[in-house]
Coordinates of C-alpha atoms in Angstrom, one line a residue:
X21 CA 26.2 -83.1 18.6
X22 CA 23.5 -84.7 16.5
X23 CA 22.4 -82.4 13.4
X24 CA 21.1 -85.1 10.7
X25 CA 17.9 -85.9 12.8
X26 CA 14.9 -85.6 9.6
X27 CA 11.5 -84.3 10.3
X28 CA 9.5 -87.1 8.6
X29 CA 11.4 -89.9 11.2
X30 CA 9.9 -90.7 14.4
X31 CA 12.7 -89.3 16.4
X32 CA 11.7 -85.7 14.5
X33 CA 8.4 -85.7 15.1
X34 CA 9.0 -86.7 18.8
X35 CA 11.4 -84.1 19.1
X36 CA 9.4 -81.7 17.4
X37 CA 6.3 -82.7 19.7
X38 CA 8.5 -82.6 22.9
X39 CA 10.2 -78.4 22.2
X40 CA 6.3 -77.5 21.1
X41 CA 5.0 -78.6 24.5
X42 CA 7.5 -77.4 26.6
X43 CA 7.8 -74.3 25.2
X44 CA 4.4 -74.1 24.5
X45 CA 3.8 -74.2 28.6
X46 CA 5.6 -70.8 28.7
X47 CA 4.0 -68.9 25.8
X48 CA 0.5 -70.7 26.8
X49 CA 1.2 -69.2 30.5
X50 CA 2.2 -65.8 28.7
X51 CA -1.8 -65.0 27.2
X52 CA -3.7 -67.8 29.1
X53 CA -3.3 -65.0 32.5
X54 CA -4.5 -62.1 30.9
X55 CA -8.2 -63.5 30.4
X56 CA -8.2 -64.5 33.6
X57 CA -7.1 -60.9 35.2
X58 CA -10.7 -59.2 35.8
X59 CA -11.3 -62.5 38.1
X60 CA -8.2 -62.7 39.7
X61 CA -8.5 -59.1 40.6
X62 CA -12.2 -59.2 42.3
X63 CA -11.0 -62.7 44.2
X64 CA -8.4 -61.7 45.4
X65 CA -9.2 -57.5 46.1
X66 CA -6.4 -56.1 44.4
X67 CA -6.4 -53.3 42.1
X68 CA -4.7 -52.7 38.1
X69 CA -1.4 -52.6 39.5
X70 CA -1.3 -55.7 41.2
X71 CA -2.4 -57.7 38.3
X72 CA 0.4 -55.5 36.2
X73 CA 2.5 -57.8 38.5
X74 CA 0.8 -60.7 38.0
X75 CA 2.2 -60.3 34.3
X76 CA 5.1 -58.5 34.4
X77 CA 6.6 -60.7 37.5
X78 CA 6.6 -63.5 35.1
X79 CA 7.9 -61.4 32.4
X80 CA 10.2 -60.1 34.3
X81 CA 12.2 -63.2 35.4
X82 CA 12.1 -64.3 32.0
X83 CA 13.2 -61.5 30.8
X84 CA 16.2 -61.3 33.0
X85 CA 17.1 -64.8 33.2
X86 CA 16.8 -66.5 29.5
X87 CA 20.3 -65.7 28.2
X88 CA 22.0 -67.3 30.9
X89 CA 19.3 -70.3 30.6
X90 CA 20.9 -70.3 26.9
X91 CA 24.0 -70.3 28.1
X92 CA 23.2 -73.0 30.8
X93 CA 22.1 -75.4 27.8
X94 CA 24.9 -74.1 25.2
X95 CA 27.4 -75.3 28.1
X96 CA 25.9 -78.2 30.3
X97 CA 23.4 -79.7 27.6
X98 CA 20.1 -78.3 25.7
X99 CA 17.9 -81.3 26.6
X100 CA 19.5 -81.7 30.3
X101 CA 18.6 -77.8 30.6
X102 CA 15.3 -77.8 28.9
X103 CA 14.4 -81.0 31.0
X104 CA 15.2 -79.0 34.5
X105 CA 13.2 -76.1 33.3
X106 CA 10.1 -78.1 32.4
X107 CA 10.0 -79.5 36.1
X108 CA 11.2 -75.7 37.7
X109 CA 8.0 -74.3 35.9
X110 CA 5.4 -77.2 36.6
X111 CA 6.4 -76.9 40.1
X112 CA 6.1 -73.0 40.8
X113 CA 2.7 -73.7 38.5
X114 CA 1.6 -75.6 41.0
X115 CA 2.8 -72.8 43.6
X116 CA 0.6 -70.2 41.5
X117 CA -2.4 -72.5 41.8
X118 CA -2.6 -72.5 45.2
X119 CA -1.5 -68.8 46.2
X120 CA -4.1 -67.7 49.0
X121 CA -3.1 -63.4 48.5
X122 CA -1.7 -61.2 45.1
X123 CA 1.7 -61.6 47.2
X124 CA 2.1 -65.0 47.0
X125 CA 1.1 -65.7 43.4
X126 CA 3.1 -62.5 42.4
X127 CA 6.1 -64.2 44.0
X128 CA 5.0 -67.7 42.4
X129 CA 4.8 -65.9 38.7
X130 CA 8.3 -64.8 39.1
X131 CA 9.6 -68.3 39.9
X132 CA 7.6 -69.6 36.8
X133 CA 9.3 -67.0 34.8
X134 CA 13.1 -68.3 35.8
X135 CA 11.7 -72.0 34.9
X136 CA 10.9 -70.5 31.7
X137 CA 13.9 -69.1 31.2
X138 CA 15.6 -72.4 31.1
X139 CA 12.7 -74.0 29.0
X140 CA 12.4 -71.4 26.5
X141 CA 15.5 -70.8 24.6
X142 CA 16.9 -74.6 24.8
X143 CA 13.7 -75.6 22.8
X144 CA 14.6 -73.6 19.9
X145 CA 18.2 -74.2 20.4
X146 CA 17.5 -77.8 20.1
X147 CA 15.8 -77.9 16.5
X148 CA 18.6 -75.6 15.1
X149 CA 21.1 -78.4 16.6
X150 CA 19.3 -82.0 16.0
X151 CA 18.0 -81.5 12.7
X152 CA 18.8 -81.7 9.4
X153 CA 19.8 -78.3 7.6
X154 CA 17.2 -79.4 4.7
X155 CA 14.6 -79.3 7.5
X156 CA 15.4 -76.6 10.2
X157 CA 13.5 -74.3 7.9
X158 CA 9.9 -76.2 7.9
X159 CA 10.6 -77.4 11.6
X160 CA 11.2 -73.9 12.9
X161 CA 8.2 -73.0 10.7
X162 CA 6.2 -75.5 12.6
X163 CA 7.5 -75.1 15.9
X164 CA 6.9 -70.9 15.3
X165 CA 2.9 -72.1 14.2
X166 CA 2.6 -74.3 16.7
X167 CA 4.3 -72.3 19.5
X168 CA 2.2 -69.7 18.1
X169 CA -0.8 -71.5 18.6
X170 CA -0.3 -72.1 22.0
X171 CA 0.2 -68.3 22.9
X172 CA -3.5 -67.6 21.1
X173 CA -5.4 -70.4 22.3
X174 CA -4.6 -69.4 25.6
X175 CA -7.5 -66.9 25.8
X176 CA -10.1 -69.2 24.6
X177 CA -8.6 -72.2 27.3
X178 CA -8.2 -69.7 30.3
X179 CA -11.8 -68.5 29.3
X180 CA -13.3 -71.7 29.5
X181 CA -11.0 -72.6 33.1
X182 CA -12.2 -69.2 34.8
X183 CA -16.0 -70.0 33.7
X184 CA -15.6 -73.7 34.6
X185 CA -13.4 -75.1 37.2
X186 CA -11.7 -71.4 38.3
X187 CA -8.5 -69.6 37.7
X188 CA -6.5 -71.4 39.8
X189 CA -6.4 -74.1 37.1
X190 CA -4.7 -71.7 34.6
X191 CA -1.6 -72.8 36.6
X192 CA -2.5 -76.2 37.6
X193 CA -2.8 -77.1 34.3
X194 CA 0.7 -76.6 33.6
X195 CA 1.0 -80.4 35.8
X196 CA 0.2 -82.9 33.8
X197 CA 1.8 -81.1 30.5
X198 CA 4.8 -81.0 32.2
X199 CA 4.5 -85.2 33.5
X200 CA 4.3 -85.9 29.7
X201 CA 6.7 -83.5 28.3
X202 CA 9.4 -84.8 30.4
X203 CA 9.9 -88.7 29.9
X204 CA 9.6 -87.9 26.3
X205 CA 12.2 -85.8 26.2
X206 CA 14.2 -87.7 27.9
X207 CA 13.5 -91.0 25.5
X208 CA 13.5 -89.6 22.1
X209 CA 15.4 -86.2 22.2
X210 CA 19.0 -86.1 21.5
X211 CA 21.4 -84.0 23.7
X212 CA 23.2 -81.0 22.2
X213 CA 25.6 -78.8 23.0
X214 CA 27.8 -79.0 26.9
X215 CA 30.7 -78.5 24.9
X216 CA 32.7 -76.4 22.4
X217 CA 32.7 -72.6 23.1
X218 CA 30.7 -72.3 25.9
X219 CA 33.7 -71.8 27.8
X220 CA 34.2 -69.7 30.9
X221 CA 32.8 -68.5 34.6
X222 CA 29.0 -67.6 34.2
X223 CA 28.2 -63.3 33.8
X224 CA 26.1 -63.3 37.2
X225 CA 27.2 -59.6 37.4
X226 CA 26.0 -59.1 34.4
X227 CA 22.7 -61.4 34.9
X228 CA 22.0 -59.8 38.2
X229 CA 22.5 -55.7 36.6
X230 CA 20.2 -57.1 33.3
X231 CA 17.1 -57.7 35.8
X232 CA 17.8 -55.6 38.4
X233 CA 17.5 -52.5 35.9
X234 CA 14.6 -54.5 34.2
X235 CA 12.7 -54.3 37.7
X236 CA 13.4 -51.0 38.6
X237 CA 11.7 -49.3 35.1
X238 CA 9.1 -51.5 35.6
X239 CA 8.6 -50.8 38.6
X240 CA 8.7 -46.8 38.0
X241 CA 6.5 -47.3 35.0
X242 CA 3.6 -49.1 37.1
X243 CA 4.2 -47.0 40.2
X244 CA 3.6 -43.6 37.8
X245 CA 0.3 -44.6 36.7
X246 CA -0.4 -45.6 40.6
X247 CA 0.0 -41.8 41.3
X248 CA 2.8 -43.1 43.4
X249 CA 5.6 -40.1 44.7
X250 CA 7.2 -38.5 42.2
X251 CA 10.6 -39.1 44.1
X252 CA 10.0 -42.5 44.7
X253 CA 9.3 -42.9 40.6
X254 CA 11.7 -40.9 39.7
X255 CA 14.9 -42.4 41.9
X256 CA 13.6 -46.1 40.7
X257 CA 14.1 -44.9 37.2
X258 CA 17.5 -43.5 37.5
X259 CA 18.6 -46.2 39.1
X260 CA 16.9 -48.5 36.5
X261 CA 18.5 -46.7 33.5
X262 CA 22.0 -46.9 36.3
X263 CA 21.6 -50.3 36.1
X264 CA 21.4 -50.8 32.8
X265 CA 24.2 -48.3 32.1
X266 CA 26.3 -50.5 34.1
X267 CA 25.2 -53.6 32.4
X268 CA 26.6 -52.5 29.2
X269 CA 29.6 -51.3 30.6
X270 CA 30.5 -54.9 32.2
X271 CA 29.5 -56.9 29.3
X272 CA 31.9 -55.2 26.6
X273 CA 34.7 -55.9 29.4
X274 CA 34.6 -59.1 30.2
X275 CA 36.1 -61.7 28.6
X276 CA 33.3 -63.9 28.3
X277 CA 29.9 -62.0 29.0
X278 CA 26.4 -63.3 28.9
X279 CA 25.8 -60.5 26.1
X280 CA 28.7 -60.8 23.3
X281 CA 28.8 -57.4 22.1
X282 CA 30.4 -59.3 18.9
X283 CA 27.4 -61.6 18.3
X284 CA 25.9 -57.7 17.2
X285 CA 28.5 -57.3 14.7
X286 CA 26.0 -59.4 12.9
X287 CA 24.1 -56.4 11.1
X288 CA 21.0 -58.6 10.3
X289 CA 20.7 -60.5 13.9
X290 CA 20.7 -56.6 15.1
X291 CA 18.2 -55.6 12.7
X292 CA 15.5 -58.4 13.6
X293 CA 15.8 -58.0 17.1
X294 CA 14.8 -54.4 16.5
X295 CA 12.3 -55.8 14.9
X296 CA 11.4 -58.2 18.2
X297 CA 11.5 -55.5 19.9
X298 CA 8.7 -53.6 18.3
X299 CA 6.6 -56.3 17.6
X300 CA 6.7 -58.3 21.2
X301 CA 6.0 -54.5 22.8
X302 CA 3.1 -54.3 20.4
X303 CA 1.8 -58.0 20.9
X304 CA 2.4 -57.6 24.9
X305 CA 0.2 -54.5 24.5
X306 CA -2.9 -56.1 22.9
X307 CA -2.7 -59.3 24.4
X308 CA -2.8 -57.6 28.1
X309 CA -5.6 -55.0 27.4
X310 CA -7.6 -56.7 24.8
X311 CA -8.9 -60.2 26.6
X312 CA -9.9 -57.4 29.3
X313 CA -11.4 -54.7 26.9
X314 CA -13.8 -57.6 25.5
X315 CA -15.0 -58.5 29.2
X316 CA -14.9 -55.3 30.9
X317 CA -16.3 -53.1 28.1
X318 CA -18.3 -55.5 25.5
X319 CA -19.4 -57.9 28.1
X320 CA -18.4 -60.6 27.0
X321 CA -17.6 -63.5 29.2
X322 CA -14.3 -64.8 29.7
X323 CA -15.0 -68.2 27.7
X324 CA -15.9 -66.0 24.6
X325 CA -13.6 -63.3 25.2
X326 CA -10.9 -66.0 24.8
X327 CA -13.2 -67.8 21.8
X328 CA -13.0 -64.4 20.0
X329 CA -9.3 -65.2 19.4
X330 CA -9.8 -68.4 17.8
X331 CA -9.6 -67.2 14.1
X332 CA -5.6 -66.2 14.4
X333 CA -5.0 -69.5 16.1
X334 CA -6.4 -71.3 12.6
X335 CA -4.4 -69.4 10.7
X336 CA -1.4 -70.0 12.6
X337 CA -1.7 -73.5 12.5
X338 CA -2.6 -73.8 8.5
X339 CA -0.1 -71.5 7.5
X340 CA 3.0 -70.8 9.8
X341 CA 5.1 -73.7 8.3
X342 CA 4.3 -72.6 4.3
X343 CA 4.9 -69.0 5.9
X344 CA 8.7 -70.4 7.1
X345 CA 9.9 -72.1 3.8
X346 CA 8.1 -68.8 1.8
X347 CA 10.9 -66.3 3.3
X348 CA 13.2 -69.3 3.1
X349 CA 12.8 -68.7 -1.1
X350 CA 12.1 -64.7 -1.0
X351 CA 14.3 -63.7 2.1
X352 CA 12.9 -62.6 5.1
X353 CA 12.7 -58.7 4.1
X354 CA 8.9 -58.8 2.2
X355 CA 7.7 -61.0 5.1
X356 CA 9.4 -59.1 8.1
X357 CA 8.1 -55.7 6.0
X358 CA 4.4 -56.7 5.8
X359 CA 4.3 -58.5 8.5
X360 CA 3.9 -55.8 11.1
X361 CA 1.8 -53.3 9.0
X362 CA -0.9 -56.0 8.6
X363 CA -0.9 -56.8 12.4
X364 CA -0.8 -53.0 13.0
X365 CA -3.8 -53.0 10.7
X366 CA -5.6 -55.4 12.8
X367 CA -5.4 -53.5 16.5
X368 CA -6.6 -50.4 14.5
X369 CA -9.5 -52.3 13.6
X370 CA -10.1 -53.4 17.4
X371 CA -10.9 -49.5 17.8
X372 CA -14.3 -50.5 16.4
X373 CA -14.7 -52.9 19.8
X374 CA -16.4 -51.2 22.2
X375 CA -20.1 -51.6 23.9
X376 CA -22.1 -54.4 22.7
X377 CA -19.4 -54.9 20.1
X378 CA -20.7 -57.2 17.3
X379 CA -18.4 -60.4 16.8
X380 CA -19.1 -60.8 13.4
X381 CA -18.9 -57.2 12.2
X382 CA -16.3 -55.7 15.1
X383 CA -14.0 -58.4 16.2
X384 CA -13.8 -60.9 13.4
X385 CA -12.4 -58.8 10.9
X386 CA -9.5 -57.5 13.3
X387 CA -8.6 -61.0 14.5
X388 CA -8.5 -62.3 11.0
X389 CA -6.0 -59.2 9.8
X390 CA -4.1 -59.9 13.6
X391 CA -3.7 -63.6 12.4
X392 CA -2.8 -63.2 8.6
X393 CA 0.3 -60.7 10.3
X394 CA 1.3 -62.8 12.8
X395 CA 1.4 -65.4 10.1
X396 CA 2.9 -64.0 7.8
X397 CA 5.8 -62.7 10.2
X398 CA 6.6 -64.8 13.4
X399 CA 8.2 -68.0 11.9
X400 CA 10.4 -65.7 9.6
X401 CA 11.3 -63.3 12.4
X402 CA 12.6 -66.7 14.3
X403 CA 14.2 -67.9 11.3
X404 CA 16.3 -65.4 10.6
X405 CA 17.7 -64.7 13.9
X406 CA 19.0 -68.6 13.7
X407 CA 20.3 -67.9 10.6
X408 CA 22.1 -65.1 11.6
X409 CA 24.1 -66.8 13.7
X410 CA 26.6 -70.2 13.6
X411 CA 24.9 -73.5 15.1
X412 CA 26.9 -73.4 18.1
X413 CA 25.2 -70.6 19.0
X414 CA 21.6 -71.1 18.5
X415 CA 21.2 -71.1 22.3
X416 CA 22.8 -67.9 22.9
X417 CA 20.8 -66.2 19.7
X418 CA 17.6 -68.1 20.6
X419 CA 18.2 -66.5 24.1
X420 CA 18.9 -63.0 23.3
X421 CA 15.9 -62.9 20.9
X422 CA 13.3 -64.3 23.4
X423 CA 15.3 -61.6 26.2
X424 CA 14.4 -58.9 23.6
X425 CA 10.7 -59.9 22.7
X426 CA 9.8 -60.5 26.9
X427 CA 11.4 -57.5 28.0
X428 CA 9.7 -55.8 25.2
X429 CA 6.2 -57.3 26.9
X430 CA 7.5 -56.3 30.0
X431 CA 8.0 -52.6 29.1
X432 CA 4.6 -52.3 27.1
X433 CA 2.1 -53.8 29.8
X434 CA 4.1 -51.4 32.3
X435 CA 3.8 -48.5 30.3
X436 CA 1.1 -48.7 28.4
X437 CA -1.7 -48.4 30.9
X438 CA 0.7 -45.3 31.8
X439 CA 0.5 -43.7 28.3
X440 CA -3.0 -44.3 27.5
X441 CA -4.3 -42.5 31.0
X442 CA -5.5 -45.6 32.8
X443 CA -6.0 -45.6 36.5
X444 CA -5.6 -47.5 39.3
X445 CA -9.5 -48.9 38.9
X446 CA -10.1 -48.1 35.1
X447 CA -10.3 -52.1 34.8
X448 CA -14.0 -51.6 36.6
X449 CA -15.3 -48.7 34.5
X450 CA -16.3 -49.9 31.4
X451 CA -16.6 -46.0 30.0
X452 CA -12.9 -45.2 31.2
X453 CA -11.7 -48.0 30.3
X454 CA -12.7 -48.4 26.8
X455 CA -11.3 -44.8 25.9
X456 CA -7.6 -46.0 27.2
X457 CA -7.9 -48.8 25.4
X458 CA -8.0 -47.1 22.4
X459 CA -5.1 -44.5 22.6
X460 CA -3.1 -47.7 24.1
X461 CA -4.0 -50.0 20.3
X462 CA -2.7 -46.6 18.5
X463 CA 0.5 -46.6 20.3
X464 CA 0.6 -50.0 19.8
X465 CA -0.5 -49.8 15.9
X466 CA 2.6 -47.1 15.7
X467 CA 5.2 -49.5 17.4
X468 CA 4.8 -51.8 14.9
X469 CA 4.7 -49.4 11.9
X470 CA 8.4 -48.6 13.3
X471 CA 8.7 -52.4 13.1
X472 CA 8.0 -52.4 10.0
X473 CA 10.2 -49.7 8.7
X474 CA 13.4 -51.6 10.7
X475 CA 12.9 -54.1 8.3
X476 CA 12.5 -52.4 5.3
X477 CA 15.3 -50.7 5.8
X478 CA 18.2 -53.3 7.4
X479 CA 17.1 -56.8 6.4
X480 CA 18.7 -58.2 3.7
X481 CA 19.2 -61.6 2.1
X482 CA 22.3 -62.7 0.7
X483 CA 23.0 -63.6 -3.2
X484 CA 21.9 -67.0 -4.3
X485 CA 24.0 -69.6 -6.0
X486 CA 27.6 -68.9 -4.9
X487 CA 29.4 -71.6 -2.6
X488 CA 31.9 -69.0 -1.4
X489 CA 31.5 -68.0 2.1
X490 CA 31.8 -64.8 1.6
X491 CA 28.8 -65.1 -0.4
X492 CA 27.0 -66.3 2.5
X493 CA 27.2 -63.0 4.7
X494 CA 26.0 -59.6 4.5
X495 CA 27.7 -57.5 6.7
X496 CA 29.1 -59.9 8.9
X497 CA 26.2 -61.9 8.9
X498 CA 26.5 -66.1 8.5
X499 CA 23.6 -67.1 6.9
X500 CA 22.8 -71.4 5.4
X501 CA 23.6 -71.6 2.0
X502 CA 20.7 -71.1 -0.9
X503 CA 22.2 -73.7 -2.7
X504 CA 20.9 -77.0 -2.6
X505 CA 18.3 -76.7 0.1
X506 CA 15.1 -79.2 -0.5
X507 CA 16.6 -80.3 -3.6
X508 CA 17.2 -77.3 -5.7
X509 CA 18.2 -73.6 -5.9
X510 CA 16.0 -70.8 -4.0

């Protein structure tokens, strides 16, 4: 296993370049749908629910699926894993593109969503494993910004698809990225892991319980605010919560699950998935209702609906890397602390979007505070769950934290339209809408407040200057030496 691979050689920027555009085709595919929704819905007749699928069957494969893509690429190869997933999701891309009913590009979605599964966590894994330890800080840093990027200019690019050549190529897109993304990887990307502890039969049990229980909240969630039976809801939600009952139950007996219960024993990889957890469900929130609050209520076409978004993109990409080796010299608490309270700051400023919003005075000022948050937070949040955690597992942590921040999206486009009162057709009543859009950004702003209170309470950094490995964990926690690191003492 290669791990001396330096960011400033070719073979790092290519591999840098290469886990940015694969993964970027699944956080792209994450935001670049939701500004498309309100057209997707009138072509194809289908009301809120169906395009509550549109996301969450997407979400929900992913979801499901991505520890045991980790574990695919931890045992058989990260680059032979993350190569199959690039292809997986171009192909049910192309499947989406040409769906003729909601059924089919429902069904499509979710076949995206298991190609991302593989894709996602072996493109991460693969920067903790190839590079140097003097650069996995800046290069996760840049691969968080750039990443990043790619999830906020997907507004802005679906905007300008749905009011130029159709939705459709949303997906289609998703092609040629994927016919470039793939002979580079397989030229300049070293292959990682298919060895070492990933040992053992595969958890399909436990895969299988994980999504089923997944699908069957979600499915009560959206089917509540359908007006749907109150038997039917309720007897999917038992079951769901059954479900995951069970999963739990089979993971802390077998002898090698897909969830280590151990891998928690790790008091700060527990603490920042909280963390995930509340700031994905909050993100997932905004991102689903606020593309459609623009067009629906402000009247704003898709193309500057997703333009609106622009500012947070620039500040991801000028910043995200600095914003990586920052909480490499303070720790991740301050950053993981702030983080969320500025971004919760931000969607209680989007309370001020409403009819004939003004971009300058209304939006602006709310995507600006959004972006400084998100800056100031993401590439630390993904930092520190590495770090938590030995190399040979970086696919299994990258795994678990991108299960915890997609099922948290999952959950809070289900619920959400459920909490905040909006009905079946809100999505073409501009007056109904816009007052469920605001109760939804204060449940949202609140979810990350608890975010931010996670952190401030259970991250912690460990002493600098000590070369003992005991000085190097915090509560069973591994965490890279401070010693040494670019050239000097943190």
């Amino acid at each position: 296993m290669s791990s001396d691979v330096r960011l400033a050689s070719p073979q790092g920027k290519w591999l840098l370049f290469t886990t940015v555009l694969g993964s970027s085709m699944a956080l792209l595919d994450s935001t670049v749908v939701n500004v498309a929704l309100p057209r997707i819905g009138r072509d194809l007749d289908t009301d809120l629910a169906a395009l509550q699928w549109t996301v969450n069957a997407y979400m929900l494969t992913l979801a499901g699926l991505i520890l045991l893509g980790g574990a695919l690429g931890d045992r058989y190869g990260r680059r032979r894993v993350f190569v199959v997933g690039v292809v997986w999701f171009a192909v049910a891309s192309l499947l989406c593109g040409i769906a003729p009913d909601a059924g089919v590009l429902i069904a499509a979605r979710a076949l995206q969503g298991m190609g991302g599964a593989l894709l996602t966590p072996g493109s991460l894994a693969l920067i903790q494993a190839s590079f140097h330890p003097d650069d996995r800080g800046r290069a996760v840093g840049l691969w968080s910004g750039f990443g990043g990027i790619g999830a906020a200019v997907g507004p802005f690019l679906g905007g300008w698809l749905v009011d130029g050549p159709g939705w459709r190529w949303v997906f289609l897109l998703n092609v040629p990225l994927a016919l470039v993304c793939v002979p580079v990887a397989l030229r300049h990307v070293p292959e990682s892991g298919g060895g070492g502890k990933a040992r053992g039969r595969f958890d399909v049990l436990g895969a299988a319980l994980g999504a089923v229980g997944l699908a069957l909240v979600t499915y009560a969630l959206i089917e509540a605010g359908e007006g749907e039976p109150g038997l039917v809801v309720a007897g999917a939600a038992v079951l769901g919560v059954a479900a995951g009952v069970a999963f739990v139950w089979v993971e802390r007996r077998r002898p090698d699950p897909m969830l280590p219960p151990a891998i928690f024993a790790s008091r700060q990889f527990t603490a920042v998935n909280l963390v995930t957890l509340c700031v994905y469900a909050a993100f997932g929130g905004f991102f689903f209702l606020g593309v459609v609050q623009l067009q629906v209520v402000s009247g704003y076409s898709a193309l500057r609906a997703g333009t609106a978004l622009l500012p947070a993109t620039l500040l991801m990409l000028l910043f995200s890397a600095r914003s990586g080796e920052l909480s490499d010299r303070i720790g991740p608490r301050v950053p993981l602390t702030v983080g969320p309270l500025l971004c919760a700051a931000g969607l209680l400023l989007m309370l001020r979007v409403g009819e004939g919003a003004s971009y300058a005075t209304d939006v602006l000022p709310a995507v600006l505070v959004l972006g400084v948050g998100m800056v100031t937070l993401v590439a630390p949040l993904t930092a520190t769950v590495l770090a938590s955690v030995d190399t040979g597992r970086a696919g299994l942590a990258s795994g678990i934290n991108n299960a915890a921040a997609r099922a948290a999206g999952l959950v809070a486009v289900a619920a959400l339209p459920l909490l905040a009162g909006m009905g079946p057709d809100a999505y073409l009543s501009p007056t109904a809408f816009d007052a469920a859009f605001g109760r939804a950004m204060l449940i949202c702003a609140g979810v990350l407040a608890v975010g931010s209170a996670v952190a401030f309470a259970t991250v912690r950094r460990p002493p600098p200057g000590c070369a003992r490995p005991e000085c190097h964990t915090h509560g069973s926690v591994a965490v890279p030496p401070l010693e040494g690191r670019r050239g000097g003492r943190l």
